Amino acid sequence: MQNIMLQGVTIPDNRQPLVAARGARPRRATLGFTRIELASVLAMLALLSTALLPALARSGTLSRTFQCLNNLRQLTLAWREYTEDNQDKLLYASSDQNPPRHNPLVPAWVGGEMDYNGGNHSNWDPAYDIFQSPMWPYCTNAYDIWRCPSDPSYVIVNGVARPRVRSISMNVYLGGFAGTDGGWGWATQFRLFLKATDLTTPGPAQTFVFLEMRPDSINWPDFQTEMSGYPDQPALYQFNTDYPNMLHDLACNFSFADGHAETHHWLDPRTAPAFGPPLPFPANAVPGDPDIAWLQDHATRPK
């Protein structure tokens, strides 16, 4: 629609002109906003942006959390399908080699040791370990499900930054180190689950299979829950080199033997210390840490 001017008054061209009364002073039309109005609008937009940005950032965080949960579900489905196709035998959480490598005679869920060395193909080349995994045929060629989308870690390979390919580790009590406790004294009194039928207590819905590990803590393919103090001596709780992830707003994603996945929020700041020099974390006493109690309760049981 076009406008026309009549005696200084702006009117639409599809309406009858309004003729100013004789002797009346024509009124100048106001076009757009005044400077004060524009300043007010800009100030309001600035306030809205300030209020919305955290919500948008949180939306991105939630999206990555959901994607990570879906990755864990898919990995657990692959793990379950392998188990069903192999007389209910569980894959080992890790091999007994140092460094852990794929060995079809000692089937661990994956091989490789993560670090920050660009010369270590396990860090950045999925063909080196992931494609050799007994679970790979069940993963529908999706190697990105082995990595948390919130994992920022990378290595430099020939001058190029390459994202590391694995953020996920397996509960060490699922098969242990090629069917043994690896000589860890604190593990000898606790059950290793070697077959699906062994998962009677705490039960499939309460026994975690996979979790994300901190980028500066992950190394071998297993996660060792330190069982010292279980079940009723919290003064003995500690972490022993392995720390869970905390990149989802101080929470970590887990999958369980029944196939479900969930996000668990940490309650104690000692479970999520600031990032430090990567690998290895020292053993760290955390007496009374309720997060250790939760991990222990969902890892294994005494023999």
Tab-separated table of N, CA and C in Angstrom, residues 39 71 146 180 203 269:
chain	number	residue	atom	x	y	z
A	39	ALA	N	16.178	3.970	21.778
A	39	ALA	CA	17.078	3.617	22.878
A	39	ALA	C	16.391	2.663	23.847
A	71	ASN	N	23.899	-42.441	22.477
A	71	ASN	CA	25.114	-43.186	22.129
A	71	ASN	C	25.305	-44.379	23.063
A	146	TRP	N	30.935	-43.868	20.094
A	146	TRP	CA	31.954	-44.214	21.085
A	146	TRP	C	32.527	-42.958	21.755
A	180	THR	N	40.038	-61.823	34.960
A	180	THR	CA	40.687	-61.769	36.269
A	180	THR	C	40.506	-60.370	36.854
A	203	GLY	N	21.578	-56.788	39.972
A	203	GLY	CA	20.564	-56.979	38.940
A	203	GLY	C	20.848	-56.144	37.704
A	269	PRO	N	31.686	-32.128	45.480
A	269	PRO	CA	32.650	-31.488	44.570
A	269	PRO	C	33.951	-32.265	44.414
